[in-house]
XYZ file of C-alpha atoms in Angstrom:
576
model
C -89.689 -1.693 -19.653
C -88.019 0.584 -22.113
C -86.361 2.634 -19.381
C -84.156 -0.337 -18.359
C -83.105 -1.332 -21.911
C -79.524 -0.250 -22.824
C -79.614 2.798 -25.096
C -77.144 4.806 -27.178
C -75.444 4.377 -30.567
C -73.211 1.508 -29.399
C -76.194 -0.368 -27.929
C -78.192 0.165 -31.138
C -75.302 -1.100 -33.266
C -74.931 -4.131 -30.950
C -78.657 -4.906 -31.212
C -78.676 -4.524 -35.002
C -75.609 -6.703 -35.643
C -75.434 -9.160 -32.732
C -78.631 -9.419 -30.670
C -80.810 -7.708 -28.090
C -78.661 -6.794 -25.032
C -80.052 -7.387 -21.551
C -77.651 -5.147 -19.572
C -75.367 -2.159 -20.132
C -72.417 -4.343 -19.010
C -73.078 -6.713 -21.927
C -72.728 -3.841 -24.423
C -69.716 -2.254 -22.679
C -67.893 -5.581 -22.343
C -68.317 -6.422 -26.025
C -66.960 -3.056 -27.222
C -63.997 -3.199 -24.790
C -63.231 -6.679 -26.161
C -63.519 -5.396 -29.772
C -61.295 -2.394 -28.961
C -58.640 -4.762 -27.605
C -58.651 -6.791 -30.835
C -58.459 -3.661 -33.024
C -55.660 -2.163 -30.900
C -53.668 -5.383 -31.239
C -54.101 -5.500 -35.033
C -53.139 -1.825 -35.340
C -50.066 -2.421 -33.178
C -48.878 -5.263 -35.420
C -49.320 -3.080 -38.524
C -47.396 -0.157 -36.954
C -44.629 -2.529 -35.817
C -44.284 -3.975 -39.326
C -43.918 -0.641 -41.180
C -41.622 1.249 -38.745
C -37.880 1.229 -38.206
C -36.311 -0.281 -35.063
C -35.686 1.884 -31.992
C -37.863 4.778 -33.190
C -40.788 6.487 -31.492
C -43.290 5.038 -33.965
C -41.900 1.554 -33.320
C -42.455 2.199 -29.573
C -46.112 3.063 -30.338
C -46.446 -0.292 -32.094
C -44.978 -2.072 -29.041
C -47.439 -0.217 -26.756
C -50.518 -0.988 -28.848
C -49.669 -4.692 -28.990
C -49.078 -4.717 -25.207
C -52.450 -3.051 -24.471
C -54.423 -5.571 -26.537
C -54.415 -8.594 -24.104
C -55.594 -6.686 -20.981
C -58.382 -4.987 -22.972
C -59.576 -8.326 -24.368
C -59.540 -9.905 -20.872
C -61.313 -6.923 -19.263
C -63.985 -6.988 -21.970
C -64.809 -10.595 -21.109
C -64.965 -9.846 -17.343
C -67.316 -6.858 -17.836
C -69.584 -8.636 -20.357
C -70.298 -11.766 -18.251
C -70.804 -9.883 -15.787
C -68.987 -11.168 -12.706
C -69.414 -9.885 -9.149
C -68.377 -6.349 -8.259
C -65.209 -7.545 -6.500
C -64.034 -9.267 -9.711
C -64.704 -6.171 -11.825
C -62.845 -3.944 -9.339
C -59.850 -6.304 -9.245
C -59.831 -6.467 -13.067
C -59.756 -2.656 -13.263
C -56.793 -2.610 -10.850
C -54.962 -5.086 -13.083
C -55.687 -2.910 -16.113
C -54.149 0.107 -14.341
C -50.998 -1.931 -13.585
C -50.570 -2.903 -17.243
C -51.198 0.712 -18.292
C -48.512 1.841 -15.834
C -46.092 -0.699 -17.337
C -46.780 0.584 -20.871
C -46.368 4.205 -19.755
C -43.012 3.431 -18.090
C -41.938 1.650 -21.310
C -42.084 5.013 -23.126
C -39.827 6.487 -20.412
C -37.063 3.886 -20.816
C -37.312 3.284 -24.578
C -35.028 3.051 -26.489
C -31.896 3.445 -24.355
C -33.207 1.570 -21.336
C -34.886 -1.201 -23.324
C -33.048 -4.395 -24.222
C -34.194 -6.413 -27.228
C -33.293 -9.606 -25.409
C -34.595 -9.006 -21.875
C -36.582 -5.755 -22.082
C -36.702 -3.784 -18.797
C -37.203 -5.442 -15.373
C -39.573 -2.758 -14.030
C -41.698 -2.647 -17.182
C -41.855 -6.445 -17.278
C -42.841 -6.654 -13.578
C -45.629 -4.049 -13.830
C -47.083 -5.559 -17.004
C -46.903 -9.150 -15.742
C -48.492 -8.196 -12.405
C -51.371 -6.503 -14.231
C -52.019 -9.549 -16.449
C -51.945 -11.868 -13.399
C -54.368 -9.654 -11.439
C -56.821 -9.533 -14.375
C -56.602 -13.304 -14.729
C -57.290 -13.806 -11.005
C -60.284 -11.448 -11.246
C -61.807 -13.434 -14.083
C -61.185 -16.962 -12.780
C -60.358 -17.239 -9.087
C -62.584 -14.531 -7.511
C -65.911 -16.014 -8.754
C -64.851 -19.449 -7.446
C -63.861 -18.388 -3.914
C -66.664 -15.899 -3.160
C -69.917 -17.208 -1.705
C -73.028 -15.392 -3.014
C -75.265 -17.372 -0.640
C -73.233 -16.184 2.348
C -73.267 -12.588 1.057
C -77.057 -12.725 0.699
C -77.408 -14.240 4.181
C -75.216 -11.559 5.804
C -77.110 -8.811 3.977
C -80.455 -10.167 5.178
C -79.111 -10.395 8.743
C -78.154 -6.712 8.564
C -81.616 -5.823 7.228
C -83.268 -7.870 9.984
C -81.181 -6.146 12.672
C -82.088 -2.719 11.271
C -85.779 -3.680 11.186
C -85.630 -4.926 14.790
C -84.006 -1.684 15.943
C -86.656 0.377 14.167
C -89.388 -1.813 15.689
C -88.030 -1.298 19.221
C -87.900 2.473 18.689
C -91.496 2.464 17.381
C -92.706 0.407 20.360
C -91.066 2.879 22.760
C -92.768 5.804 20.973
C -96.115 3.977 21.071
C -95.724 3.311 24.800
C -94.954 6.991 25.464
C -97.943 8.045 23.337
C -100.199 5.589 25.190
C -99.125 7.057 28.538
C -99.777 10.570 27.238
C -103.239 9.578 25.996
C -104.062 7.947 29.348
C -103.069 11.114 31.202
C -105.200 13.195 28.825
C -108.215 10.927 29.383
C -107.869 11.283 33.173
C -107.685 15.066 32.887
C -110.708 15.102 30.578
C -112.694 12.923 32.982
C -111.828 15.237 35.897
C -112.836 18.315 33.894
C -116.146 16.760 32.871
C -116.868 15.856 36.503
C -116.278 19.457 37.459
C -118.756 20.608 34.754
C -121.454 18.267 36.093
C -120.895 19.410 39.697
C -121.057 23.086 38.691
C -124.229 22.598 36.620
C -125.972 20.602 39.437
C -125.037 22.853 42.370
C -125.258 26.360 40.853
C -129.084 26.771 40.755
C -128.961 29.567 43.426
C -126.659 31.815 41.483
C -127.150 31.481 37.717
C -124.604 34.120 36.894
C -121.886 32.478 38.964
C -122.833 29.059 37.631
C -122.539 30.184 34.010
C -119.143 31.772 34.698
C -117.763 28.628 36.316
C -119.269 26.428 33.590
C -117.666 28.587 30.892
C -114.305 28.354 32.651
C -114.570 24.561 32.919
C -115.515 24.236 29.282
C -112.599 26.420 28.265
C -110.309 24.150 30.291
C -111.792 21.076 28.554
C -111.274 22.691 25.158
C -107.662 23.371 26.076
C -107.232 19.687 26.938
C -108.726 18.723 23.583
C -106.222 20.931 21.758
C -103.823 18.618 19.985
C -100.041 18.655 20.247
C -99.823 16.930 16.862
C -101.088 17.294 13.312
C -102.235 14.996 10.549
C -100.214 14.944 7.308
C -101.541 13.700 3.944
C -98.860 12.422 1.549
C -98.218 10.011 -1.333
C -96.002 6.975 -0.726
C -93.368 5.580 -3.106
C -96.015 3.687 -5.104
C -98.122 6.827 -5.585
C -100.937 5.856 -3.180
C -102.304 8.493 -0.743
C -101.648 7.870 2.987
C -101.925 9.792 6.267
C -99.725 10.024 9.347
C -100.051 11.782 12.733
C -96.847 13.674 13.608
C -96.173 15.064 17.123
C -94.810 18.575 17.332
C -91.470 17.088 18.462
C -91.192 15.540 14.965
C -92.022 11.915 15.873
C -94.623 10.022 13.812
C -97.025 8.549 16.403
C -99.547 6.902 14.034
C -99.917 6.039 10.323
C -102.659 4.695 8.076
C -100.668 1.469 7.712
C -101.782 1.100 4.084
C -102.455 3.141 0.952
C -105.825 4.392 -0.368
C -107.005 4.542 -3.968
C -107.706 8.299 -3.792
C -106.873 11.336 -1.686
C -110.552 11.698 -0.719
C -110.643 8.205 0.808
C -107.432 8.908 2.709
C -109.073 12.028 4.164
C -112.163 10.006 5.166
C -109.963 7.499 6.981
C -108.121 10.360 8.713
C -111.398 11.958 9.910
C -112.687 8.599 11.157
C -109.571 8.139 13.305
C -109.842 11.715 14.604
C -113.500 11.078 15.490
C -113.043 7.718 17.247
C -109.516 7.581 18.697
C -109.926 9.837 21.772
C -112.570 7.715 23.459
C -111.366 4.351 22.206
C -110.516 1.665 24.745
C -107.512 -0.673 24.686
C -108.153 -4.234 23.474
C -105.465 -6.905 23.170
C -106.397 -9.494 20.548
C -105.253 -13.105 20.148
C -106.025 -13.698 16.453
C -108.170 -16.851 15.909
C -107.950 -19.038 12.825
C -111.027 -17.471 11.205
C -109.507 -13.980 11.337
C -106.142 -15.230 10.096
C -107.932 -16.825 7.155
C -109.740 -13.567 6.459
C -106.368 -11.832 6.350
C -105.089 -14.475 3.960
C -108.086 -13.919 1.673
C -107.612 -10.138 1.583
C -106.692 -9.245 -1.996
C -106.052 -5.508 -1.686
C -104.438 -2.932 0.596
C -107.510 -0.691 0.878
C -110.238 -1.311 3.513
C -113.759 -2.006 2.278
C -115.076 1.056 4.120
C -112.703 4.009 4.183
C -114.678 5.474 7.111
C -113.705 2.521 9.300
C -109.942 1.990 8.691
C -108.031 -0.956 10.090
C -105.895 0.038 13.080
C -102.891 -2.083 13.984
C -102.677 -3.129 17.656
C -99.172 -3.522 19.115
C -98.447 -6.947 20.520
C -97.202 -7.664 24.044
C -93.476 -7.474 24.719
C -93.450 -10.876 26.354
C -91.642 -13.739 24.605
C -93.901 -16.543 23.387
C -92.581 -19.906 24.534
C -92.272 -22.349 21.639
C -93.945 -25.746 21.723
C -91.813 -27.188 18.922
C -88.204 -28.134 18.115
C -86.146 -27.901 14.913
C -84.587 -31.300 14.113
C -81.549 -31.570 11.803
C -81.067 -34.998 10.209
C -79.383 -36.785 7.295
C -81.742 -38.614 4.922
C -81.231 -41.866 3.009
C -79.622 -39.983 0.094
C -76.974 -38.502 2.473
C -78.507 -35.029 2.168
C -79.132 -32.835 5.204
C -82.687 -31.705 6.003
C -84.626 -30.062 8.820
C -88.130 -30.469 10.172
C -90.122 -28.574 12.803
C -91.667 -31.109 15.187
C -94.372 -30.138 17.704
C -94.155 -31.423 21.279
C -97.117 -33.676 20.481
C -94.940 -35.495 17.912
C -96.479 -34.027 14.730
C -94.210 -32.561 12.041
C -95.629 -29.095 11.316
C -93.031 -27.974 8.727
C -89.982 -29.219 6.827
C -87.273 -27.999 4.459
C -88.901 -29.504 1.366
C -85.477 -30.223 -0.147
C -82.088 -31.609 0.852
C -78.801 -29.741 1.341
C -75.262 -30.832 0.558
C -73.924 -30.045 4.044
C -75.182 -29.660 7.580
C -74.095 -26.004 7.659
C -76.243 -25.212 4.589
C -79.256 -26.854 6.238
C -78.644 -24.826 9.427
C -78.410 -21.642 7.355
C -81.746 -22.410 5.699
C -83.258 -23.140 9.125
C -82.008 -19.778 10.406
C -83.659 -17.966 7.479
C -86.985 -19.581 8.315
C -86.633 -18.626 12.001
C -85.862 -14.992 11.043
C -88.602 -14.471 8.452
C -91.482 -16.737 9.468
C -93.068 -14.507 12.117
C -93.373 -11.419 9.871
C -94.287 -13.269 6.662
C -97.634 -12.297 5.109
C -100.341 -14.695 3.940
C -100.672 -14.746 0.138
C -103.368 -16.632 -1.723
C -102.544 -18.021 -5.173
C -105.908 -18.874 -6.771
C -105.287 -20.125 -9.400
C -102.386 -17.836 -10.373
C -100.892 -14.554 -9.148
C -98.188 -12.046 -9.979
C -95.479 -11.693 -7.318
C -93.527 -8.412 -7.177
C -90.281 -8.822 -5.267
C -86.745 -7.507 -4.880
C -83.875 -9.800 -5.883
C -80.554 -10.134 -4.059
C -79.016 -7.569 -6.448
C -81.496 -4.910 -5.309
C -83.477 -4.972 -8.588
C -87.277 -5.215 -8.628
C -88.804 -8.098 -10.624
C -92.149 -9.836 -11.165
C -93.130 -13.420 -11.867
C -96.455 -15.129 -12.645
C -96.830 -18.241 -10.469
C -99.441 -20.995 -10.581
C -100.947 -22.455 -7.414
C -98.948 -25.638 -8.041
C -95.727 -23.640 -7.530
C -94.644 -23.436 -11.187
C -93.407 -20.091 -12.538
C -95.451 -19.459 -15.705
C -93.692 -16.232 -16.762
C -91.225 -13.669 -15.443
C -89.979 -10.197 -16.229
C -86.675 -11.504 -17.616
C -84.765 -8.534 -16.189
C -84.702 -6.279 -13.142
C -86.195 -2.810 -12.678
C -84.783 0.113 -10.728
C -87.988 0.623 -8.680
C -91.137 -1.207 -7.575
C -93.317 1.162 -9.622
C -91.428 0.338 -12.837
C -91.811 -3.381 -12.153
C -95.555 -2.837 -11.659
C -95.680 -0.891 -14.952
C -94.026 -3.816 -16.741
C -96.463 -6.219 -15.086
C -99.468 -4.125 -16.131
C -98.143 -3.946 -19.702
C -98.094 -7.743 -19.862
C -101.520 -8.047 -18.216
C -103.110 -5.619 -20.697
C -101.476 -7.021 -23.851
C -101.237 -10.778 -23.309
C -104.902 -11.580 -23.998
C -104.981 -10.479 -27.659
C -101.285 -10.977 -28.473
C -100.467 -12.703 -31.782
C -98.446 -15.932 -31.986
C -95.413 -16.048 -34.275
C -93.785 -19.510 -34.580
C -90.240 -18.521 -35.590
C -88.912 -22.046 -36.243
C -92.024 -23.805 -37.596
C -91.789 -25.973 -40.699
C -94.717 -25.106 -43.028
C -95.042 -28.650 -44.289
C -95.558 -30.267 -40.870
C -99.263 -29.463 -41.050
C -99.281 -27.706 -37.689
C -96.975 -24.833 -36.856
C -96.958 -23.009 -40.171
C -100.738 -22.966 -40.514
C -101.407 -21.819 -36.962
C -98.688 -19.179 -37.126
C -100.275 -17.731 -40.210
C -103.714 -17.870 -38.647
C -102.822 -16.110 -35.389
C -99.808 -13.946 -36.049
C -99.947 -13.458 -39.765
C -103.275 -11.753 -40.170
C -101.569 -8.498 -40.992
C -104.228 -6.343 -39.336
C -101.653 -4.631 -37.102
C -104.140 -4.514 -34.225
C -102.199 -6.424 -31.553
C -99.707 -4.477 -29.456
C -97.604 -7.544 -28.639
C -96.616 -10.893 -30.146
C -95.707 -14.239 -28.611
C -92.535 -15.524 -30.321
C -92.077 -19.313 -30.093
C -88.551 -20.545 -30.901
C -86.041 -23.351 -30.315
C -82.898 -22.420 -28.358
C -79.336 -23.712 -28.821
C -79.926 -26.526 -26.322
C -82.826 -27.924 -28.359
C -85.503 -26.713 -25.918
C -88.561 -24.708 -26.955
C -89.117 -21.282 -25.415
C -91.376 -18.262 -25.813
C -91.057 -14.535 -25.296
C -93.618 -11.737 -25.460
C -92.368 -8.867 -27.619
C -94.093 -5.475 -27.651
C -94.577 -3.872 -31.052
C -91.945 -1.278 -30.047
C -89.390 -4.116 -30.144
C -88.939 -4.628 -26.385
C -89.265 -8.099 -24.846
C -91.710 -7.557 -21.938
C -91.930 -11.168 -20.654
C -90.406 -14.601 -21.183
C -91.007 -18.169 -20.093
C -87.986 -18.369 -17.753
C -87.319 -22.032 -18.633
C -87.360 -24.347 -21.648
C -89.906 -26.979 -22.730
C -89.199 -30.410 -24.201
C -91.673 -30.016 -27.075
C -93.159 -27.294 -29.242
C -96.663 -28.241 -28.099
C -95.592 -27.888 -24.437
C -94.394 -24.333 -25.109
C -97.683 -23.557 -26.883
C -99.675 -24.916 -23.950
C -97.615 -22.672 -21.649
C -98.454 -19.644 -23.819
C -102.156 -20.464 -23.622
C -101.853 -20.825 -19.847
C -100.320 -17.355 -19.559
C -103.041 -15.948 -21.833
C -105.684 -17.436 -19.582
C -104.214 -16.590 -16.172
C -102.374 -13.253 -16.567
C -105.289 -10.818 -17.221
C -107.129 -11.755 -13.987
C -104.131 -12.611 -11.748
C -103.729 -10.532 -8.593
C -100.463 -8.678 -7.944
C -98.951 -9.663 -4.583
C -96.233 -7.634 -2.839
C -93.578 -9.923 -1.297
C -91.354 -8.642 1.524
C -88.430 -10.739 2.736
C -90.639 -13.825 2.630
C -94.322 -14.756 2.375
C -96.574 -17.763 3.002
C -98.377 -19.014 -0.106
C -101.562 -21.006 0.591
C -102.822 -23.062 -2.362
C -104.813 -26.140 -3.406
C -102.771 -28.939 -5.002
C -103.755 -31.212 -7.882
C -105.178 -33.757 -5.429
C -107.623 -31.262 -3.941
C -105.680 -30.881 -0.667
C -104.678 -27.513 0.798
C -100.993 -26.798 1.367
C -98.639 -23.963 2.345
C -95.087 -23.022 1.445
C -92.795 -20.205 2.643
C -91.201 -18.496 -0.367
C -88.194 -16.165 -0.018
C -88.147 -12.982 -2.095
C -85.469 -14.527 -4.365
C -88.073 -17.095 -5.467
C -86.722 -20.056 -3.464
C -89.130 -22.102 -1.343
C -87.427 -22.251 2.077
C -90.091 -24.298 3.869
C -93.283 -26.230 3.157
C -95.948 -28.135 5.025
C -94.809 -31.599 3.896
C -98.433 -32.836 3.920
C -101.852 -31.759 2.661
C -104.851 -30.516 4.658
C -108.535 -31.214 4.109
C -109.556 -27.530 4.172
C -108.058 -24.084 3.705
C -108.780 -23.187 7.322
C -106.711 -26.192 8.463
C -103.786 -25.028 6.299
C -104.070 -21.494 7.720
C -104.194 -22.934 11.237
C -101.008 -24.901 10.486
C -99.285 -21.708 9.255
C -100.365 -19.920 12.441
C -98.782 -22.719 14.488
C -95.513 -22.450 12.549
C -95.447 -18.634 12.930
C -96.040 -19.014 16.670
C -93.499 -21.780 17.344
C -90.674 -21.454 14.790
C -88.974 -18.201 16.000
C -88.287 -19.547 19.504
C -87.893 -23.248 18.697
C -84.798 -25.029 19.986
C -82.473 -26.870 17.613
C -81.116 -30.390 17.837
C -79.434 -32.941 15.572
C -81.051 -36.376 15.331
C -79.513 -39.577 14.018
């Protein structure tokens, strides 16, 4: 986590005097703001001690003029606002700087005490207006939801194009393999005929047999080679690359060691040439087995899982998306099967029909490729937020977020490192109650008992505190000073925050780490003992849920399979 914490003398001074910064922009914005205040004060002092219409008096004018844009830019950078607002603010700052520079050109002869200079005034005023628009208007008129939606559409289109290219390569490879099998069969037939009919002339028979076997060996000679490599997460994988440069097969998943990757490679080399072609319609039992799979590595590295490409035909949907307005005048959607059953719904209302349609479109785009994830009873989710940063969160099977990383990471591996740091330290972490009253008979005694032992053995400490809004929160601070996890939300009472800490202590060490793509199905058991599913987007939002419980896990998995089969091609209609 330390790699993503702001560093440098200014950041250290900020942390020592003000508080722990969460981003570099927070530190930069504060010091730009402070510079603006200091420049303004210095300008007033210079103005007061210099004579009129002198160069030093002009410096005083300039310093006072530079103070407001610096103060405004410091606020814009520190918030921070969206990139468009920061860019527009920088443009406004350049305009004010140009006005101040031109002031030195015209001063003193071209500068009027009463009206100044029209060009200088226009440049400076335009810069101030642009900075003001950047800080107030731009955040109000831009739509982050729309930006996220358009970005996901672009990613989906790129994925579809890559999928089509891969399918074409697989089809060409399949044709090539079929031709090779036919040639091998013909060569083997020739060997059998030569061996059966060459009894009269042994010498001739051996010569022809040797020639046939040489031809067979030539057919077995590969036009491709296997490559062993490590993926971005550091796990060994293999791929089969044709001599034309195309990758025609991959392991599809990582292995825990290079030796296991080599075993999987040799198993494919041993079995692929004579393998038949089997098209599989996945039954509920196999889908459930996939949902229960808690790791990327096969149980037996000698028998790796091989992905089978699906047919190109379009599956006709047996369901329809219905858009409707509920009793609270909020817009919702539901996916209704042709038999009348509702097999999925939005789970929440939307302020407008267009927002509900946008949410429906996200489900249609992501539902088919979403993985099955099992939360039992808690799990870490590693995902990428809309800003491109990697994060983790600890979720309970009831849908509540128990803990999160509190900040983004530059890579998936760094997020996993932060996750592992929490998992390894949370069990024996001390508890420090920062706001407890010693005389209340509760907080002070327990704080001293857990966090005040003074043995120095724990590598991390839970800090329980009350925020400015009167809510109780906790954070997990490593002994190096870094905050490695926080609660994400506030609690109404101190005891509620303590219960949350104990929940994290109990769940985090054994929780699985789940990789979330664009979206994933979470299958869980609710408090009533019924099985349910929800479709969670990578930004943490639940975009669809089952709307009802199921008696068994297999029934919930079967319902998910029905949604994955019907949602992508389902028609859409508005109902009254």
